[in-house]
Amino acid sequence: LMRIMDVSNFFIAIYNADNDVASFPYIVDEVDNSDDDIVDIEHSTSLTANVIRQGKPLMVTEKVRSQLGSRIVGYGTPSKLWIGVPLKLKNKIIGVIATQSYSDDRRFDQRDLEILESVSDLVANAIDRKQADESLIKSEQQIKMLSKQTEQFSLSAASMISMLDEKEMFNRI
């Protein structure tokens, strides 16, 4: 993406609909380093929350930001230009990718927004694959643990079957 457009200030936000929270696993920014979660997306006035709720790309200039006032705000240092695109997977919003410019309000145009939209599909699919891999690993670990527990239970049951004394069996249990 860096070969095609300036993404020196870029982030990926992952949206957890169950908790209504957006987290930031990837941030590159010249000015801000904050990776604080955005909670209560439904009521948040952040630009990222707006993209999640609307499910549409958003381009915000300083002029637009001043016209909207407190209805829409960014986190951290205000930029001259901010563009964000939803990450969609099977028509479900799973996050946002965004970039911004602190110095040039004409750094990005409609073409850049379209590029981000194209890249967003690739990013959403990569996130989905990664989450599926992590889920598979977790499932495998759970199966191994259950298998080990079943083996231990079987050994205990086998040792108790050979006992003739009921009191000794009760004590063993």
mmCIF file of C-alpha atoms in Angstrom, residues 17-172:
data_model
loop_
_atom_site.group_PDB
_atom_site.id
_atom_site.type_symbol
_atom_site.label_atom_id
_atom_site.label_comp_id
_atom_site.label_asym_id
_atom_site.label_seq_id
_atom_site.Cartn_x
_atom_site.Cartn_y
_atom_site.Cartn_z
ATOM 1 C CA ALA A 17 -19.728 -6.282 18.029
ATOM 2 C CA ASP A 18 -20.384 -8.371 21.148
ATOM 3 C CA ASN A 19 -18.623 -5.800 23.355
ATOM 4 C CA ASP A 20 -19.265 -2.789 21.066
ATOM 5 C CA VAL A 21 -15.537 -1.976 21.207
ATOM 6 C CA ALA A 22 -12.945 -1.163 18.559
ATOM 7 C CA SER A 23 -9.320 -2.050 19.298
ATOM 8 C CA PHE A 24 -6.204 -1.058 17.366
ATOM 9 C CA PRO A 25 -3.813 -3.941 16.710
ATOM 10 C CA TYR A 26 -1.874 -1.945 14.106
ATOM 11 C CA ILE A 27 -0.978 1.750 14.265
ATOM 12 C CA VAL A 28 1.719 3.735 12.506
ATOM 13 C CA ASP A 29 1.531 7.452 13.221
ATOM 14 C CA GLU A 30 3.960 10.366 13.068
ATOM 15 C CA VAL A 31 2.245 12.256 15.889
ATOM 16 C CA ASP A 32 0.118 10.012 18.114
ATOM 17 C CA ASN A 33 1.004 6.638 19.605
ATOM 18 C CA SER A 34 -2.217 5.971 21.505
ATOM 19 C CA ASP A 35 -3.831 2.604 20.943
ATOM 20 C CA ASP A 36 -6.675 3.049 23.442
ATOM 21 C CA ASP A 37 -9.813 1.133 22.595
ATOM 22 C CA ILE A 38 -12.942 2.987 21.549
ATOM 23 C CA VAL A 39 -15.749 1.767 23.768
ATOM 24 C CA ASP A 40 -19.466 2.128 23.135
ATOM 25 C CA ILE A 41 -19.153 2.466 19.359
ATOM 26 C CA GLU A 42 -22.913 2.905 19.110
ATOM 27 C CA HIS A 43 -22.699 6.284 20.880
ATOM 28 C CA SER A 44 -19.109 7.337 20.159
ATOM 29 C CA THR A 45 -18.489 10.483 18.122
ATOM 30 C CA SER A 46 -15.148 9.216 16.797
ATOM 31 C CA LEU A 47 -14.489 9.037 13.077
ATOM 32 C CA THR A 48 -13.749 5.313 13.360
ATOM 33 C CA ALA A 49 -17.046 4.652 15.153
ATOM 34 C CA ASN A 50 -18.859 6.608 12.459
ATOM 35 C CA VAL A 51 -17.384 4.391 9.719
ATOM 36 C CA ILE A 52 -18.344 1.268 11.681
ATOM 37 C CA ARG A 53 -21.920 2.432 12.233
ATOM 38 C CA GLN A 54 -22.464 3.728 8.687
ATOM 39 C CA GLY A 55 -20.577 0.914 6.954
ATOM 40 C CA LYS A 56 -19.384 3.440 4.382
ATOM 41 C CA PRO A 57 -16.074 5.131 3.553
ATOM 42 C CA LEU A 58 -15.557 8.540 5.102
ATOM 43 C CA MET A 59 -13.339 11.456 4.083
ATOM 44 C CA VAL A 60 -13.078 14.282 6.607
ATOM 45 C CA THR A 61 -11.262 17.551 6.020
ATOM 46 C CA GLU A 62 -10.663 20.278 8.600
ATOM 47 C CA LYS A 63 -13.531 22.217 7.045
ATOM 48 C CA VAL A 64 -15.943 19.278 7.368
ATOM 49 C CA ARG A 65 -14.742 18.664 10.911
ATOM 50 C CA SER A 66 -15.422 22.270 11.933
ATOM 51 C CA GLN A 67 -18.878 22.184 10.284
ATOM 52 C CA LEU A 68 -19.844 19.009 12.147
ATOM 53 C CA GLY A 69 -18.495 20.296 15.443
ATOM 54 C CA SER A 70 -18.954 17.895 18.337
ATOM 55 C CA ARG A 71 -21.077 15.444 16.338
ATOM 56 C CA ILE A 72 -17.941 13.855 14.906
ATOM 57 C CA VAL A 73 -14.462 13.983 16.391
ATOM 58 C CA GLY A 74 -11.199 12.155 16.015
ATOM 59 C CA TYR A 75 -9.099 10.712 18.776
ATOM 60 C CA GLY A 76 -5.734 12.255 19.409
ATOM 61 C CA THR A 77 -4.269 15.128 17.446
ATOM 62 C CA PRO A 78 -6.701 16.479 14.824
ATOM 63 C CA SER A 79 -5.501 15.930 11.266
ATOM 64 C CA LYS A 80 -6.023 18.121 8.227
ATOM 65 C CA LEU A 81 -7.448 15.158 6.292
ATOM 66 C CA TRP A 82 -8.694 11.747 7.471
ATOM 67 C CA ILE A 83 -9.995 8.909 5.324
ATOM 68 C CA GLY A 84 -11.381 5.656 6.652
ATOM 69 C CA VAL A 85 -12.912 2.596 5.044
ATOM 70 C CA PRO A 86 -14.892 -0.206 6.708
ATOM 71 C CA LEU A 87 -13.490 -3.718 6.782
ATOM 72 C CA LYS A 88 -16.344 -5.938 5.645
ATOM 73 C CA LEU A 89 -16.604 -9.680 5.684
ATOM 74 C CA LYS A 90 -19.789 -11.227 4.298
ATOM 75 C CA ASN A 91 -21.572 -7.843 4.678
ATOM 76 C CA LYS A 92 -20.568 -7.646 8.337
ATOM 77 C CA ILE A 93 -18.382 -4.792 9.583
ATOM 78 C CA ILE A 94 -15.324 -6.219 11.339
ATOM 79 C CA GLY A 95 -13.252 -3.045 11.546
ATOM 80 C CA VAL A 96 -11.806 -0.008 9.815
ATOM 81 C CA ILE A 97 -8.625 0.918 7.994
ATOM 82 C CA ALA A 98 -7.752 4.586 7.909
ATOM 83 C CA THR A 99 -5.011 7.002 7.052
ATOM 84 C CA GLN A 100 -4.580 10.707 7.697
ATOM 85 C CA SER A 101 -2.448 13.711 6.944
ATOM 86 C CA TYR A 102 -1.513 16.242 9.597
ATOM 87 C CA SER A 103 -0.028 18.719 7.139
ATOM 88 C CA ASP A 104 -1.832 18.558 3.773
ATOM 89 C CA ASP A 105 -5.600 18.745 3.392
ATOM 90 C CA ARG A 106 -5.265 17.649 -0.247
ATOM 91 C CA ARG A 107 -2.974 14.678 0.281
ATOM 92 C CA PHE A 108 -5.747 12.176 -0.512
ATOM 93 C CA ASP A 109 -8.488 12.225 -3.092
ATOM 94 C CA GLN A 110 -11.329 9.996 -4.287
ATOM 95 C CA ARG A 111 -8.822 7.693 -6.023
ATOM 96 C CA ASP A 112 -7.017 7.103 -2.714
ATOM 97 C CA LEU A 113 -10.334 6.317 -1.051
ATOM 98 C CA GLU A 114 -11.053 3.754 -3.776
ATOM 99 C CA ILE A 115 -7.607 2.215 -3.286
ATOM 100 C CA LEU A 116 -8.289 1.859 0.443
ATOM 101 C CA GLU A 117 -11.635 0.238 -0.350
ATOM 102 C CA SER A 118 -9.891 -2.332 -2.562
ATOM 103 C CA VAL A 119 -7.246 -3.030 0.052
ATOM 104 C CA SER A 120 -9.890 -3.318 2.766
ATOM 105 C CA ASP A 121 -11.236 -6.521 1.194
ATOM 106 C CA LEU A 122 -7.771 -8.079 1.311
ATOM 107 C CA VAL A 123 -7.212 -6.969 4.896
ATOM 108 C CA ALA A 124 -10.635 -8.269 6.004
ATOM 109 C CA ASN A 125 -9.928 -11.672 4.435
ATOM 110 C CA ALA A 126 -6.477 -11.820 6.056
ATOM 111 C CA ILE A 127 -7.982 -10.992 9.463
ATOM 112 C CA ASP A 128 -10.645 -13.661 8.962
ATOM 113 C CA ARG A 129 -7.996 -16.275 8.100
ATOM 114 C CA LYS A 130 -5.893 -15.302 11.111
ATOM 115 C CA GLN A 131 -8.891 -15.506 13.457
ATOM 116 C CA ALA A 132 -9.848 -18.893 11.975
ATOM 117 C CA ASP A 133 -6.279 -20.151 12.503
ATOM 118 C CA GLU A 134 -6.305 -18.963 16.109
ATOM 119 C CA SER A 135 -9.700 -20.575 16.670
ATOM 120 C CA LEU A 136 -8.426 -23.861 15.213
ATOM 121 C CA ILE A 137 -5.368 -23.809 17.483
ATOM 122 C CA LYS A 138 -7.582 -23.129 20.497
ATOM 123 C CA SER A 139 -9.908 -25.996 19.522
ATOM 124 C CA GLU A 140 -6.960 -28.357 19.109
ATOM 125 C CA GLN A 141 -5.675 -27.418 22.563
ATOM 126 C CA GLN A 142 -9.114 -28.051 24.062
ATOM 127 C CA ILE A 143 -9.329 -31.463 22.351
ATOM 128 C CA LYS A 144 -5.891 -32.412 23.689
ATOM 129 C CA MET A 145 -6.913 -31.369 27.204
ATOM 130 C CA LEU A 146 -10.191 -33.330 26.998
ATOM 131 C CA SER A 147 -8.345 -36.356 25.650
ATOM 132 C CA LYS A 148 -5.875 -36.221 28.529
ATOM 133 C CA GLN A 149 -8.688 -35.875 31.071
ATOM 134 C CA THR A 150 -10.558 -38.812 29.489
ATOM 135 C CA GLU A 151 -7.403 -40.919 29.628
ATOM 136 C CA GLN A 152 -6.899 -40.093 33.316
ATOM 137 C CA PHE A 153 -10.542 -40.882 34.075
ATOM 138 C CA SER A 154 -10.283 -44.204 32.219
ATOM 139 C CA LEU A 155 -7.180 -45.201 34.193
ATOM 140 C CA SER A 156 -8.889 -44.296 37.460
ATOM 141 C CA ALA A 157 -12.027 -46.218 36.496
ATOM 142 C CA ALA A 158 -9.980 -49.269 35.502
ATOM 143 C CA SER A 159 -8.136 -49.275 38.820
ATOM 144 C CA MET A 160 -11.430 -49.010 40.738
ATOM 145 C CA ILE A 161 -13.059 -51.871 38.833
ATOM 146 C CA SER A 162 -10.427 -54.233 40.195
ATOM 147 C CA MET A 163 -11.271 -53.282 43.806
ATOM 148 C CA LEU A 164 -13.562 -55.603 45.652
ATOM 149 C CA ASP A 165 -14.033 -53.616 48.816
ATOM 150 C CA GLU A 166 -16.764 -50.959 48.446
ATOM 151 C CA LYS A 167 -15.333 -48.856 51.281
ATOM 152 C CA GLU A 168 -11.900 -48.759 49.645
ATOM 153 C CA MET A 169 -13.556 -47.778 46.303
ATOM 154 C CA PHE A 170 -15.483 -44.957 48.023
ATOM 155 C CA ASN A 171 -12.259 -43.677 49.658
ATOM 156 C CA ARG A 172 -10.430 -43.810 46.316
#
